[in-house]
mmCIF file of C-alpha atoms in Angstrom:
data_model
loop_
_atom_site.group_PDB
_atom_site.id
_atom_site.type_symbol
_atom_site.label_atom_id
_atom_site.label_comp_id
_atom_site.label_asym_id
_atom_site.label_seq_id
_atom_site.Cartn_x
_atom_site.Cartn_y
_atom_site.Cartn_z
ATOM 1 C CA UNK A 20 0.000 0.000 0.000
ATOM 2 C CA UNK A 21 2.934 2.590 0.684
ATOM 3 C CA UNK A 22 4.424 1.869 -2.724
ATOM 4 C CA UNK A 23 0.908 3.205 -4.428
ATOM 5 C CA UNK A 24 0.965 6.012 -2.432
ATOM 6 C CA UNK A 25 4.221 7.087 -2.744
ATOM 7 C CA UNK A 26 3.665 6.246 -6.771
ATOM 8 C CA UNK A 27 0.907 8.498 -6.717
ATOM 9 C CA UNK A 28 2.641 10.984 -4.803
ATOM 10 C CA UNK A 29 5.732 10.919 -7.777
ATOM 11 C CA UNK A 30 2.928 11.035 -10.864
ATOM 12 C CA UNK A 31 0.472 14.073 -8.874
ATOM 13 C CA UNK A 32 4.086 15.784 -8.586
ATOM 14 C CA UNK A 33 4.994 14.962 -11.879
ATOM 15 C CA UNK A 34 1.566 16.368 -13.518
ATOM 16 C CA UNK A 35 1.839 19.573 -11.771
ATOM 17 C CA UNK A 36 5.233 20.057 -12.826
ATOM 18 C CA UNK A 37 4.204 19.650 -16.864
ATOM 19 C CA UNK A 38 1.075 21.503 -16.044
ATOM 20 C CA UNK A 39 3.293 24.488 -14.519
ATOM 21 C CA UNK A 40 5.562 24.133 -17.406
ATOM 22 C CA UNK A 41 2.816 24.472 -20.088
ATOM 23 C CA UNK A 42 0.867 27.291 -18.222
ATOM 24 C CA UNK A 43 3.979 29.561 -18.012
ATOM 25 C CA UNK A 44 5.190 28.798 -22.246
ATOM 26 C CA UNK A 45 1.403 30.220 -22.593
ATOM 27 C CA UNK A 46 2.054 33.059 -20.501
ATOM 28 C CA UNK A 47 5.358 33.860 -21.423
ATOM 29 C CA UNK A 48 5.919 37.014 -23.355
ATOM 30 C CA UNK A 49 9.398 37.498 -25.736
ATOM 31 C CA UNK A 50 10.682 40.805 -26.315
ATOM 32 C CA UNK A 51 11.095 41.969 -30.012
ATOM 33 C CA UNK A 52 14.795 42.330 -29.496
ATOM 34 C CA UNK A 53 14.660 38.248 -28.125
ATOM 35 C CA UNK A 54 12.976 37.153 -31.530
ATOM 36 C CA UNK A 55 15.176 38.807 -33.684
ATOM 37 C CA UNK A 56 17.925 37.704 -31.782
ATOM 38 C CA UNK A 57 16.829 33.996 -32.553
ATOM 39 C CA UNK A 58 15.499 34.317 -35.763
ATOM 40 C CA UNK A 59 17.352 31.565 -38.482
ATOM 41 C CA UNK A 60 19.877 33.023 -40.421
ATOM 42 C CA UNK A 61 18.258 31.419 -43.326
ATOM 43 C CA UNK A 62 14.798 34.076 -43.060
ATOM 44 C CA UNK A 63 17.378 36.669 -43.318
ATOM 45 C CA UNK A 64 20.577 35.380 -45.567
ATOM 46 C CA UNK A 65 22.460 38.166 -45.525
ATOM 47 C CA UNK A 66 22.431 38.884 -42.143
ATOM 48 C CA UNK A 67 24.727 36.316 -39.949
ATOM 49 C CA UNK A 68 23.822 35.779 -36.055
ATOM 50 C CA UNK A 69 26.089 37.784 -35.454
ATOM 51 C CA UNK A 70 25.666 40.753 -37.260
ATOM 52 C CA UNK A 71 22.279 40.684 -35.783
ATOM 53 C CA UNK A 72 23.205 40.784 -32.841
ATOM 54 C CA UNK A 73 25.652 43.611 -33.579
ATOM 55 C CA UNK A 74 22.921 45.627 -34.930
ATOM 56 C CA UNK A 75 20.953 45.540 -31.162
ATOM 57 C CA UNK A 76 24.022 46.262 -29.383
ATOM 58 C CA UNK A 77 24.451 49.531 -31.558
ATOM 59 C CA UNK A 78 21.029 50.363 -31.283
ATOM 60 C CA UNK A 79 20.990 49.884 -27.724
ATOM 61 C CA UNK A 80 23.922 51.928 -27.321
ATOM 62 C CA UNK A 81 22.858 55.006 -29.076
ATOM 63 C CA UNK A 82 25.042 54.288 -31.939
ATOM 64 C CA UNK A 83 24.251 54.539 -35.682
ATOM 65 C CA UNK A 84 23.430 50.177 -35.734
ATOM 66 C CA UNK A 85 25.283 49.743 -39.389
ATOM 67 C CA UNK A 86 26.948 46.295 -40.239
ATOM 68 C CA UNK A 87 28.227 44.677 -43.225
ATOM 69 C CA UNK A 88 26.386 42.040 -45.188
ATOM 70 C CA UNK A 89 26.899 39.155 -46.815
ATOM 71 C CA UNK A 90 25.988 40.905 -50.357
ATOM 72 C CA UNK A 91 29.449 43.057 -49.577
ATOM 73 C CA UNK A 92 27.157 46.044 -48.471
ATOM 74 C CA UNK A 93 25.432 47.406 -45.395
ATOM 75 C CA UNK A 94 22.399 46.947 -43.542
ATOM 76 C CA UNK A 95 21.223 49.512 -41.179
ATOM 77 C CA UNK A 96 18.848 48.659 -38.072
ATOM 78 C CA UNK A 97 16.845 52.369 -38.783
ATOM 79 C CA UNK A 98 13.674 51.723 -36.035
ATOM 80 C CA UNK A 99 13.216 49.234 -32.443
ATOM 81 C CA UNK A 100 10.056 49.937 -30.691
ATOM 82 C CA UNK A 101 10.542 47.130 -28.245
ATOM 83 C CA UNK A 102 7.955 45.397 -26.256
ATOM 84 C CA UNK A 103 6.872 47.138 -22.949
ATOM 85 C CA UNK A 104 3.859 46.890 -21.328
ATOM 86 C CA UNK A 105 3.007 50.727 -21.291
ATOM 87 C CA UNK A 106 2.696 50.269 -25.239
ATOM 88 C CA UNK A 107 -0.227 48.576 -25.147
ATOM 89 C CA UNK A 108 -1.929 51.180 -22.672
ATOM 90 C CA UNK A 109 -4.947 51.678 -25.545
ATOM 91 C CA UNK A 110 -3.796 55.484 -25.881
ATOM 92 C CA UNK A 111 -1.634 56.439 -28.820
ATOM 93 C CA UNK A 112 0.937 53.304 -28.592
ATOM 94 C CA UNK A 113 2.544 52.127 -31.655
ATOM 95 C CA UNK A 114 2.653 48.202 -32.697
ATOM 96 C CA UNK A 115 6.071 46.736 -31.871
ATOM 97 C CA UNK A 116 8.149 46.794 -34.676
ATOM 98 C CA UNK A 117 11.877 46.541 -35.977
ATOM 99 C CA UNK A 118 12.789 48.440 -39.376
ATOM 100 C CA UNK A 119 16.092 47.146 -41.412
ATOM 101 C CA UNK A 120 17.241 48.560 -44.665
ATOM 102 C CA UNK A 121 18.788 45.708 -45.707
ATOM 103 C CA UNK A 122 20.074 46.896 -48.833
ATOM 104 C CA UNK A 123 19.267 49.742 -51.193
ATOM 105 C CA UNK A 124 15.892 48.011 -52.784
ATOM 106 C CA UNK A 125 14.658 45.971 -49.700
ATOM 107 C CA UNK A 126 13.414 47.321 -46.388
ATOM 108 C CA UNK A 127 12.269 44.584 -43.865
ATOM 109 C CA UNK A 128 9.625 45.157 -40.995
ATOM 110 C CA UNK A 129 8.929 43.063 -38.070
ATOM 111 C CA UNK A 130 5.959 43.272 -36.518
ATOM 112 C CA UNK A 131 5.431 41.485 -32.489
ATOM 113 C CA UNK A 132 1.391 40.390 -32.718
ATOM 114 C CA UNK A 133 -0.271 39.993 -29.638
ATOM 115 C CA UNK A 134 -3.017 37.381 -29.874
ATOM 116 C CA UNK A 135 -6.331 35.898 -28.319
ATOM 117 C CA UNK A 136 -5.917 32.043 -29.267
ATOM 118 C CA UNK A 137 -2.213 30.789 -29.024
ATOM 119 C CA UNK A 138 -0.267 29.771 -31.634
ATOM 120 C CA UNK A 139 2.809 26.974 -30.800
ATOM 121 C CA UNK A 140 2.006 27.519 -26.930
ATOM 122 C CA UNK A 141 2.604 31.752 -27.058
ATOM 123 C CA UNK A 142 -0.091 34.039 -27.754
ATOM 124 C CA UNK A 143 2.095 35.754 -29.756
ATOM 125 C CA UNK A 144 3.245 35.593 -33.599
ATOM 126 C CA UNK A 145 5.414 37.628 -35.932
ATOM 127 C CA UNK A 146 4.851 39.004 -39.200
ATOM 128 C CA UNK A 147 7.806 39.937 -41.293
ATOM 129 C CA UNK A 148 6.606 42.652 -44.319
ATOM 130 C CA UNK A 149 9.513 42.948 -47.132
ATOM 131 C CA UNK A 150 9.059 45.803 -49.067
ATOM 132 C CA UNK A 151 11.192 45.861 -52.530
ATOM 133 C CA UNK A 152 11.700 48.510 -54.781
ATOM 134 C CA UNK A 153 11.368 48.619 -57.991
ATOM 135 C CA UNK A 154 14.626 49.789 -59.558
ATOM 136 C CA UNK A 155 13.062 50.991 -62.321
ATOM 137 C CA UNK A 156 9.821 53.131 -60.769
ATOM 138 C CA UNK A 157 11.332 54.429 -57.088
ATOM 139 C CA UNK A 158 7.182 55.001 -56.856
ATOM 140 C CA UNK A 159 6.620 51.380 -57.180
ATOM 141 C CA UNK A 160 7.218 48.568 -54.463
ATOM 142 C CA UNK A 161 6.469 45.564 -54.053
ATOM 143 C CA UNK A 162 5.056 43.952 -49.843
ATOM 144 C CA UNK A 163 5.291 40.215 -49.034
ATOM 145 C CA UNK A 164 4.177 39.562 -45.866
ATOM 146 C CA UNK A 165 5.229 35.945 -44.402
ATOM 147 C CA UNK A 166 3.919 35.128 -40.618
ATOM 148 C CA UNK A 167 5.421 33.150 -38.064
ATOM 149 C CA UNK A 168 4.726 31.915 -34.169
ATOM 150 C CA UNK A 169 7.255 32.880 -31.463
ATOM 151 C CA UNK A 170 8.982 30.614 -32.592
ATOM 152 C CA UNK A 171 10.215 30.703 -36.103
ATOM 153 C CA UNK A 172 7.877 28.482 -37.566
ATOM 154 C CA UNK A 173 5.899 29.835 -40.774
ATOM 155 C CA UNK A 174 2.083 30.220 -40.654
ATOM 156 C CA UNK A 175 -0.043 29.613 -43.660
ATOM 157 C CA UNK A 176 -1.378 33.062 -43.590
ATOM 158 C CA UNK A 177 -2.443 36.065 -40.860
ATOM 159 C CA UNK A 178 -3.023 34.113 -37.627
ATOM 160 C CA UNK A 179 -6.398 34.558 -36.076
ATOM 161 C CA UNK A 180 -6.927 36.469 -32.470
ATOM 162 C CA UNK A 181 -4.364 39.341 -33.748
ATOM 163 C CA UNK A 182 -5.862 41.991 -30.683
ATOM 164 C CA UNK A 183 -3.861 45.127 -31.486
ATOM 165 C CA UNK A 184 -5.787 46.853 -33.850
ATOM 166 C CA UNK A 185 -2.940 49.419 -34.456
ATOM 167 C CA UNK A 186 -0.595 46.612 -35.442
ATOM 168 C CA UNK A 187 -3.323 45.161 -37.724
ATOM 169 C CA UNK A 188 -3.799 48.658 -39.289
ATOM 170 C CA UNK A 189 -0.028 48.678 -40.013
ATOM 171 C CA UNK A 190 0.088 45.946 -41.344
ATOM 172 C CA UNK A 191 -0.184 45.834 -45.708
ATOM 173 C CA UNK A 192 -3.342 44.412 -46.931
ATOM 174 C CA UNK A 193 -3.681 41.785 -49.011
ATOM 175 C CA UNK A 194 -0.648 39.873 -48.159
ATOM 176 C CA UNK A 195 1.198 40.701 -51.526
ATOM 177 C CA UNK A 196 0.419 43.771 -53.202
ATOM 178 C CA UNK A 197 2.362 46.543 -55.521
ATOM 179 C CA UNK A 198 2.345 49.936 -53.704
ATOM 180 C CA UNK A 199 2.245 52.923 -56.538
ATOM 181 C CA UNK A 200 2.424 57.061 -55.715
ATOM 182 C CA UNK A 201 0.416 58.184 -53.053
ATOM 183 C CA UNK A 202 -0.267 54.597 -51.489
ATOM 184 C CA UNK A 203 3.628 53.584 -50.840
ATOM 185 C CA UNK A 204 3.940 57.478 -49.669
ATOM 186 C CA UNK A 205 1.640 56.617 -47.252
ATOM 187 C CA UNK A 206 2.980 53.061 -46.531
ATOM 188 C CA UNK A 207 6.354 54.289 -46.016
ATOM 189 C CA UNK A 208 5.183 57.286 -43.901
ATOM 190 C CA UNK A 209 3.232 54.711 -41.247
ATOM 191 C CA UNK A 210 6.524 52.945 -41.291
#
């Protein structure tokens, strides 16, 4: 009789302890910085680990955040609005968002989106909006918009639950579109 209770001691102890671990991955928040940080070097090729990291140790420091790529250029970090919960106060926040210029045509944005219904255990996901120019029309540009969960792993399309409506709004709708004149004005202005 001991050895059942002290089995069902172990297994109660052992249930909490995967329960505990599951409730905290769903409340666990990552930072902007964190993501980008862990990204694979293979969504952004020309950017090692490294240099990534570079690029948020400038930034943090005040300094112009400037490295070389792999395409014998640069790439500039240009914007970090970090997460932090007096952002998402409801009045006048902006969506959390990192800005590269990756090279002279492409300019990457990503988006941290805070959702309702969880998404590989985090209710949060990550779009990534690359906007190429056209080398021929500088009024032209092209937006692909690729989604991922927290972590890394690419989502057929917009995840469902997104709950910051200023995020949403920043976001370019549809998913792939050519911006022209006024409308990539105004894209790159909200940017």
């Amino acid at each position: 009789m001991k050895m059942v209770t002290m089995l069902n001691i172990r297994f109660s102890t052992a249930v909490i302890a995967v329960l505990m671990c599951c409730s905290s991955l769903m409340a666990q928040t990552s930072t902007l910085r964190q993501l980008f940080s862990e990204m694979p070097d293979t969504l952004l090729p020309i950017l090692s680990h490294n240099n990534r990291l570079d690029l948020l140790d400038f930034h943090a420091a005040g300094m112009k955040a400037v490295v070389a790529n792999t395409l014998e250029g640069t790439t500039e970090l240009t914007h970090l609005n970090d997460y932090d919960a007096t952002l998402h106060d409801g009045a006048g926040q902006k969506p959390c968002c990192l800005m590269l210029q990756m090279s002279q045509p492409l300019r990457v944005g990503i988006y941290l989106l805070d959702l309702s219904q969880p998404v590989d255990s985090s209710l949060q996901a990550i779009a990534m909006v690359r906007t190429y120019t056209l080398a021929n029309d500088s009024l032209a540009a092209e937006c692909v918009v690729d989604y991922y969960s927290a972590r890394w792993r690419k989502l057929p399309g917009c995840p469902d639950g997104i709950v910051d409506n200023i995020t949403k709004a920043a976001l370019p709708r549809p998913d792939n579109q050519i911006l022209r004149g006024d409308e990539r004005a105004a894209y790159v202005e909200s940017n």
